[in-house]
GROMACS .gro file of C-alpha atoms in nm:
model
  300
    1UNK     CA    1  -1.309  -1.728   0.101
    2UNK     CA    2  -1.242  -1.416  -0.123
    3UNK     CA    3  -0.971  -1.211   0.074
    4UNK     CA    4  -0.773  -0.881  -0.073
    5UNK     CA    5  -0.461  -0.877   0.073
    6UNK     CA    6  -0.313  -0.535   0.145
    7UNK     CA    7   0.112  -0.562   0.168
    8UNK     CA    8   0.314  -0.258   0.274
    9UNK     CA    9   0.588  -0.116   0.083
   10UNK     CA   10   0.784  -0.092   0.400
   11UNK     CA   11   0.701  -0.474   0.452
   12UNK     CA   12   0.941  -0.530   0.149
   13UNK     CA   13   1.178  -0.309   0.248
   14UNK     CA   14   1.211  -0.234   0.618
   15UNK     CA   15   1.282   0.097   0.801
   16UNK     CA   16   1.650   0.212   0.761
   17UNK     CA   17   1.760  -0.093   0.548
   18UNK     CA   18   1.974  -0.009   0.173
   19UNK     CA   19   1.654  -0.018  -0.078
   20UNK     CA   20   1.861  -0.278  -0.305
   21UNK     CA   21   1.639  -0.543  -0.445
   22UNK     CA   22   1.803  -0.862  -0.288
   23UNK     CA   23   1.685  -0.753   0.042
   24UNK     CA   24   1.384  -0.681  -0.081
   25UNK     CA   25   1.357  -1.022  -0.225
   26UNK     CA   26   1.538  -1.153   0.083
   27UNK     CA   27   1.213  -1.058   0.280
   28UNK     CA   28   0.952  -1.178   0.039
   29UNK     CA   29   1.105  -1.553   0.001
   30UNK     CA   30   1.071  -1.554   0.378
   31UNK     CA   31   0.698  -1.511   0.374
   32UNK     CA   32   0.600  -1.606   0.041
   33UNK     CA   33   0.534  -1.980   0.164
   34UNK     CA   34   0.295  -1.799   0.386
   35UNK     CA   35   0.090  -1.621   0.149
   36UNK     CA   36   0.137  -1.897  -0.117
   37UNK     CA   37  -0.040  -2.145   0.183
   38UNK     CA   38  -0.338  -1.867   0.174
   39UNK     CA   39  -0.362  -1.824  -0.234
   40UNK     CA   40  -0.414  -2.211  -0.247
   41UNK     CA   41  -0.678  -2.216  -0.022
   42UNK     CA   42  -0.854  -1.910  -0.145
   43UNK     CA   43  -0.939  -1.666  -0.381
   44UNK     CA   44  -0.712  -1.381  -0.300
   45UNK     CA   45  -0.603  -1.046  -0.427
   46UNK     CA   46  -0.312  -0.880  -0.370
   47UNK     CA   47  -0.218  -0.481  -0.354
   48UNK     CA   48   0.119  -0.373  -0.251
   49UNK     CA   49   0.251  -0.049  -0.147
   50UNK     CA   50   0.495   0.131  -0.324
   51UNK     CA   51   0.609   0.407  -0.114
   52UNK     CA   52   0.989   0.357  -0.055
   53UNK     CA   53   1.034   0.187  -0.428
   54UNK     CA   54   0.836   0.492  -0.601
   55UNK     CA   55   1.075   0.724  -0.421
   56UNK     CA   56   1.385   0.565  -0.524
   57UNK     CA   57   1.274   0.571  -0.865
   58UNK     CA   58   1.163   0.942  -0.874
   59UNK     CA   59   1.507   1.085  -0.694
   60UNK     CA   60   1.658   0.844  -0.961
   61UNK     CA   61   1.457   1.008  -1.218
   62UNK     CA   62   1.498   1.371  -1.067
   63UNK     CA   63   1.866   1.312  -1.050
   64UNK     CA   64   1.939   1.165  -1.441
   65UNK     CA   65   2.048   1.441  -1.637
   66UNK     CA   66   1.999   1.271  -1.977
   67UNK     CA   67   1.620   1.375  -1.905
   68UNK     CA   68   1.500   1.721  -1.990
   69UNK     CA   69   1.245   1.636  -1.728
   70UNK     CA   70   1.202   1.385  -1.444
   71UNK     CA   71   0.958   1.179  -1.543
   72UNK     CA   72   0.597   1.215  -1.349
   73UNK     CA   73   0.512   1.055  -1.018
   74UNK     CA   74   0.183   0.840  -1.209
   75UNK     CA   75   0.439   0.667  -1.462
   76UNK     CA   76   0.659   0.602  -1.166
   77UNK     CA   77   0.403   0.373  -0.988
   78UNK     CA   78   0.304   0.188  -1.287
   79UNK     CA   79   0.689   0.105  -1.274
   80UNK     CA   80   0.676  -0.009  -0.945
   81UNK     CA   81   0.377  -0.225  -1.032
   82UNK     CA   82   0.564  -0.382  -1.257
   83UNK     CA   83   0.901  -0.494  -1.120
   84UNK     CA   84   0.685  -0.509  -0.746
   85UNK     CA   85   0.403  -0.728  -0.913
   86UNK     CA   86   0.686  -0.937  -1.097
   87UNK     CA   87   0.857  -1.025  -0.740
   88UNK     CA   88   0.579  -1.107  -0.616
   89UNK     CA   89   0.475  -1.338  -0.872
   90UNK     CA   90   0.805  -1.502  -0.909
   91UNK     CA   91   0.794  -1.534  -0.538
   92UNK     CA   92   0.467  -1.720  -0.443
   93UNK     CA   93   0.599  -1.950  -0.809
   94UNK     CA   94   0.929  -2.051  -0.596
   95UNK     CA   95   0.735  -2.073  -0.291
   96UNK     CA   96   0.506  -2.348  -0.435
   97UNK     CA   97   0.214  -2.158  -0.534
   98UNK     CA   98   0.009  -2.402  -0.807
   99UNK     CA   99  -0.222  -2.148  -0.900
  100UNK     CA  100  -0.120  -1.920  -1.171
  101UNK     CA  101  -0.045  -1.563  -1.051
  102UNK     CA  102  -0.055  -1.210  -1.288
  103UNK     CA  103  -0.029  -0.824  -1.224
  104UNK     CA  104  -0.250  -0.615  -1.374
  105UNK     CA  105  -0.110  -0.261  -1.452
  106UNK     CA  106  -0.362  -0.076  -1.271
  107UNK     CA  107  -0.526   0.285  -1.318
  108UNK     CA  108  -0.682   0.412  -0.999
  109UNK     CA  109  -0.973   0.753  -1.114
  110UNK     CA  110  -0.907   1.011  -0.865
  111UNK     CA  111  -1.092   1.361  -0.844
  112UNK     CA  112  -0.904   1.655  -0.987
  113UNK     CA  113  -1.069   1.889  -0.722
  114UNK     CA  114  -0.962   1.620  -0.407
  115UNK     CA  115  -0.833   1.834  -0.132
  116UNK     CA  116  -0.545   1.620  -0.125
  117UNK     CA  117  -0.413   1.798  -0.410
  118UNK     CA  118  -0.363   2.090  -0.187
  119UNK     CA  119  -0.200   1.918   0.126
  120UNK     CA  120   0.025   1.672   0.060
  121UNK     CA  121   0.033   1.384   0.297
  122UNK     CA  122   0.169   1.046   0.144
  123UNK     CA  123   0.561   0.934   0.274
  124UNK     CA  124   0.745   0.833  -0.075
  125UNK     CA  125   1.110   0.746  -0.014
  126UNK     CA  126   1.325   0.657   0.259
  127UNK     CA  127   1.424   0.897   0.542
  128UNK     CA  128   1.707   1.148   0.553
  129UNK     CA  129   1.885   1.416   0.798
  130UNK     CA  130   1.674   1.713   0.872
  131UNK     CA  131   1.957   1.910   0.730
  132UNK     CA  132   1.975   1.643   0.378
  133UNK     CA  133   1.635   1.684   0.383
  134UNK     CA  134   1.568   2.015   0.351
  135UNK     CA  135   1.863   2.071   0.068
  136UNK     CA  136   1.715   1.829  -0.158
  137UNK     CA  137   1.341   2.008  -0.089
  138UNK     CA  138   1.505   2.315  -0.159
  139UNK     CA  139   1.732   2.128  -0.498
  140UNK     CA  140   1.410   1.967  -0.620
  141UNK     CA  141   1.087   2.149  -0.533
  142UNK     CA  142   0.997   1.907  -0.266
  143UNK     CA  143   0.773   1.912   0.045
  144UNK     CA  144   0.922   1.715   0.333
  145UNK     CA  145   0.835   1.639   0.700
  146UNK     CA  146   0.940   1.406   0.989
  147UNK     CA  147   0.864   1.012   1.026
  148UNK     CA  148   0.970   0.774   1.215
  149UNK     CA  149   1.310   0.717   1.129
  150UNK     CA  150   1.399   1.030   0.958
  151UNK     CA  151   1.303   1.314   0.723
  152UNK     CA  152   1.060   1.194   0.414
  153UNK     CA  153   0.892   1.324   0.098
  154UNK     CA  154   0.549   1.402   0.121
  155UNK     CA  155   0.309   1.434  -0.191
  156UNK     CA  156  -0.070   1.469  -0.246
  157UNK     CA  157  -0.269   1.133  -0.213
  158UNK     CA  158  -0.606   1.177  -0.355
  159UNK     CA  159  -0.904   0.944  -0.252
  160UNK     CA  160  -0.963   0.664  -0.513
  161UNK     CA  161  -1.286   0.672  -0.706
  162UNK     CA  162  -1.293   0.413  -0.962
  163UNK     CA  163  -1.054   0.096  -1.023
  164UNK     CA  164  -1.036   0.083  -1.396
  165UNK     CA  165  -0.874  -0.251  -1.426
  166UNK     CA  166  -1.169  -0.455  -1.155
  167UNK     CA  167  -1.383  -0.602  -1.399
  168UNK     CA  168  -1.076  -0.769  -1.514
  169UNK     CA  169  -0.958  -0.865  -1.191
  170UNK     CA  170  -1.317  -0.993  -1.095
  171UNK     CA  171  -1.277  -1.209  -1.423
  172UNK     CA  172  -0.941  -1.363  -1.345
  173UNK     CA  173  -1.047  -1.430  -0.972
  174UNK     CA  174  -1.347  -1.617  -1.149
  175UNK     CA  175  -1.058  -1.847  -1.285
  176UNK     CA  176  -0.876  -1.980  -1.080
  177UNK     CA  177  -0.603  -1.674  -1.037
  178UNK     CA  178  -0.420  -1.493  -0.821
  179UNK     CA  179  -0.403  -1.134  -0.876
  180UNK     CA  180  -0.183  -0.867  -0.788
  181UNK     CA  181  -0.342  -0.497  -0.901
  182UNK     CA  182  -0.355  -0.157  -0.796
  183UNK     CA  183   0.033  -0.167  -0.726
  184UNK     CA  184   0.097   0.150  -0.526
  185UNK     CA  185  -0.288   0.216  -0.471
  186UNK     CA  186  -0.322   0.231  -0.846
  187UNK     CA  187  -0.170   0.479  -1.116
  188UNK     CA  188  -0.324   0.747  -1.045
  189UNK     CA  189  -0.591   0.913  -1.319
  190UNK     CA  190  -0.846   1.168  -1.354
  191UNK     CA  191  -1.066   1.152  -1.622
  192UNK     CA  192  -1.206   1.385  -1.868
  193UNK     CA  193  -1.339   1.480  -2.174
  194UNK     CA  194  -1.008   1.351  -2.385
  195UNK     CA  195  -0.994   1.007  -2.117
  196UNK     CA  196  -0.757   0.927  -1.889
  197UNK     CA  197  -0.463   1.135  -1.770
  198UNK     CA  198  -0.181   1.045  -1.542
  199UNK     CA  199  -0.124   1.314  -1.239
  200UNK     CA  200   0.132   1.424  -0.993
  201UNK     CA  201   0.028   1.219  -0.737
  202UNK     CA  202  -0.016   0.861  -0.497
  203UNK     CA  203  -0.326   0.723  -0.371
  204UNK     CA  204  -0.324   0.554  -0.038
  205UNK     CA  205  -0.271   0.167  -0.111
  206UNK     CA  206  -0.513   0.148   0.173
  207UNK     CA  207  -0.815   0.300   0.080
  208UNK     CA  208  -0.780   0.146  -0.264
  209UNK     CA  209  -0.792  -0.232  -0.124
  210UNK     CA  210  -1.050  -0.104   0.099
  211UNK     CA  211  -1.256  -0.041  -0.239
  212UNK     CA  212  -1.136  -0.288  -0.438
  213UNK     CA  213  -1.237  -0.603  -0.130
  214UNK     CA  214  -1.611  -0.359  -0.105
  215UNK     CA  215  -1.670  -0.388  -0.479
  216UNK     CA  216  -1.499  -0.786  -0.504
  217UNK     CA  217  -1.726  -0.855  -0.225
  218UNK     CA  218  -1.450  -1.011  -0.022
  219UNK     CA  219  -1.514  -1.184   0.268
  220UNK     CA  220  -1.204  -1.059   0.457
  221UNK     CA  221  -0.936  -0.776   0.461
  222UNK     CA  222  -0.592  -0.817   0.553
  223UNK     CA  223  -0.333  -0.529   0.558
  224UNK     CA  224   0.003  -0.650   0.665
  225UNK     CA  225   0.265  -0.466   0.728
  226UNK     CA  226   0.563  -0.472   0.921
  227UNK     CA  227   0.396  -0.442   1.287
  228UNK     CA  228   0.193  -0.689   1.445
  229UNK     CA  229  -0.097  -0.492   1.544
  230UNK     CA  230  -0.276  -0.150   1.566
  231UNK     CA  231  -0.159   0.012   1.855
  232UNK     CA  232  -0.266   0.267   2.113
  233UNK     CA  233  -0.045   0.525   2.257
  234UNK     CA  234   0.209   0.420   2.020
  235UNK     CA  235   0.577   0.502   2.155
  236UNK     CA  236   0.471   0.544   2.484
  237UNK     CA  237   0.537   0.379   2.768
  238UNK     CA  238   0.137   0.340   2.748
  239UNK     CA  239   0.121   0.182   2.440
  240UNK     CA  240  -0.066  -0.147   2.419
  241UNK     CA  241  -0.174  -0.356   2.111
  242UNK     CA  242  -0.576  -0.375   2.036
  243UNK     CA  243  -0.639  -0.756   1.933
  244UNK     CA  244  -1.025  -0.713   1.886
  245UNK     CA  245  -1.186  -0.392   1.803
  246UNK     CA  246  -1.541  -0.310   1.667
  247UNK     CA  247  -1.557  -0.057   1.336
  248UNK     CA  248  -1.747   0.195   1.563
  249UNK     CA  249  -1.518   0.178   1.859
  250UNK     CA  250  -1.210   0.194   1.626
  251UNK     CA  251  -1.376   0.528   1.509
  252UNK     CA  252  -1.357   0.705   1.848
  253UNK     CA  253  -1.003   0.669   1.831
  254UNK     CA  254  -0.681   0.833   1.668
  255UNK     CA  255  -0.405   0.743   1.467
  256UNK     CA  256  -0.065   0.908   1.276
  257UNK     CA  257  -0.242   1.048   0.916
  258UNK     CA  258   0.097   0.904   0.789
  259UNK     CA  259   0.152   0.584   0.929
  260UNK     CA  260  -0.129   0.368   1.032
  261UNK     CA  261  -0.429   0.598   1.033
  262UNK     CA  262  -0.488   0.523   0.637
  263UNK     CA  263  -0.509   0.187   0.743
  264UNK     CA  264  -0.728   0.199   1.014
  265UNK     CA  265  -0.949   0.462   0.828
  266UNK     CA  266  -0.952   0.206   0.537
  267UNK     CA  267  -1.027  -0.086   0.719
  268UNK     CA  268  -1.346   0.070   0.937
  269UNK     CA  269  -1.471   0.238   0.610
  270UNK     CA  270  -1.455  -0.167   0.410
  271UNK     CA  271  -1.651  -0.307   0.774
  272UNK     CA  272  -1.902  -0.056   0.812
  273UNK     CA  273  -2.038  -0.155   0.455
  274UNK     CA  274  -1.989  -0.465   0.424
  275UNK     CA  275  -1.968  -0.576   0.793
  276UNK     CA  276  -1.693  -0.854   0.668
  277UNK     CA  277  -1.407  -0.906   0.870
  278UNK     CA  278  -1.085  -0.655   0.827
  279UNK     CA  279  -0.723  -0.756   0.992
  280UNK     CA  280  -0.410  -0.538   1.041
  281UNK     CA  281  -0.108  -0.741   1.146
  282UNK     CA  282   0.235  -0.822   1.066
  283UNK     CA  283   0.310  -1.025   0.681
  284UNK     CA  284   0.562  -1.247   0.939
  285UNK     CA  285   0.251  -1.376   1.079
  286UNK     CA  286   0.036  -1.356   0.784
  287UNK     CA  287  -0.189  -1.730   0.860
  288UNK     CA  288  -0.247  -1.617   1.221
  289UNK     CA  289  -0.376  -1.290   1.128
  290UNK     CA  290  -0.582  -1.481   0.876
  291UNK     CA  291  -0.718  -1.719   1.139
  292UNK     CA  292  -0.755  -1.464   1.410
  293UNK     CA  293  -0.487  -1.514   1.638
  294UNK     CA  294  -0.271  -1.217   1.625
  295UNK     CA  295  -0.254  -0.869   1.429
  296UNK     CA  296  -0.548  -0.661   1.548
  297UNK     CA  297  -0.954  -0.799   1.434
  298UNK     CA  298  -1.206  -0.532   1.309
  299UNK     CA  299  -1.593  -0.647   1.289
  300UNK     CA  300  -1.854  -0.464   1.268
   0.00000   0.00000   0.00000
């Protein structure tokens, strides 16, 4: 099978843990074998979120006064791709991966008139104090609002368009690779009448693995994350996991906009049009959400 193979940022780095890379790496040699059992069996794709990594970097960036500017949000992520993609890699290497494995630095086209300019909506960073919070959105021109686990950065997340880099991914799945692309749902791009242009922004990892599996033609979606299924009535003493849902049944529900509703969004949109499988489960269970038998199962 062809499967694209969604991973959370905050499935490197879990909620209220130090963002320092060993832990980071402590979590990805724990599940690596896991995903490296999957990339030998199949053609697979990998996109990774960036969210807590990209806002480490930019408070880093904001906070370095050897810079007569921070540097913008769209170089950040290609950052993240990098050192992200290069974990990765080096990871599913130790874990006994044959295959070869590369990152592609990946531009994700975005519209300059998205809506999402105008409302920003995408957690970047970890969480802070109400009171830290709203200090450092006064300090540096931030917009903030409440998550699970704390106060967070929000910024604009336009819809992808256009992958730049897929042709080149479609070639390297051809042979015999494992890629990792669209870091961070891409660096995001608009273009115009001088090319391509970098912009104060994040695209949903989501929806951009949701395109990328559409246009690959994958035969399955997985998002994993660090909880093991979609859940209704989440935080409730209702809440109950859904283990097999239908795209249009999925629809007549709702989710958090800035949790798992990109995700559920994303995976409905990828079954509706190509009625191939989509998964959301945990990346501790990553075979069993590949074979069925846990995370939550969307067919058409």
């Amino acid at each position: 099978m062809r499967i694209v193979i969604a991973l959370g940022g905050n499935a490197l780095l879990r909620r209220g843990e130090r963002p320092d890379a060993d832990v980071q790496l402590a979590h990805l040699a724990a599940v690596a074998p896991a995903l490296a059992r999957i990339a030998a069996d199949h053609e697979v794709a990998i996109v990774h979120g960036n969210g807590p990594q990209v806002g480490l970097l930019a408070l880093e960036s904001v906070s370095d006064t050897t810079l007569s500017r921070p540097y913008p949000l769209s170089d950040l992520v290609a950052e993240t791709q990098g050192v992200i993609g290069y974990w990765i890699q080096q990871a599913l290497s130790n874990a006994g991966l044959g295959r070869r494995v590369v990152t592609l630095v990946t531009q994700t086209v975005v519209d300059a008139e998205d809506p999402g300019f105008q409302k920003p909506s995408k957690y970047v960073g970890t969480g802070y104090p109400e009171d830290e919070a709203r200090q450092l959105a006064d300090r540096l021109d931030w917009t903030v609002r409440e998550d699970v686990g704390g106060w967070r950065r929000v910024v604009p997340s336009p819809l992808p368009r256009r992958i730049v880099e897929l042709d080149a991914a479609e070639l390297l799945l051809q042979n015999d690779l494992t890629v990792i692309l669209a870091g961070g749902g891409g660096v995001p791009v608009t273009s115009g009448p001088a090319g391509l242009r970098g912009v104060e922004a994040v695209v949903d990892k989501d929806f951009s693995a949701a395109m990328i599996a559409t246009e690959l033609r994958a035969d399955r979606l997985m998002m994993l994350t660090d909880v093991p299924a979609v859940y209704v009535d989440y935080g409730t003493p209702a809440e109950r996991p859904l283990r097999h849902i239908t795209a249009s049944d999925l629809a007549t529900l709702t989710f958090p906009a800035g949790s798992m509703g990109p995700k559920v969004e994303a995976a409905r949109r990828f079954v509706d049009t190509t009625h191939a499988r989509a998964s959301i489960g945990s990346l501790d269970e990553a075979p069993a959400v590949l074979e069925g038998s846990a995370g939550t199962q969307i067919t058409a």
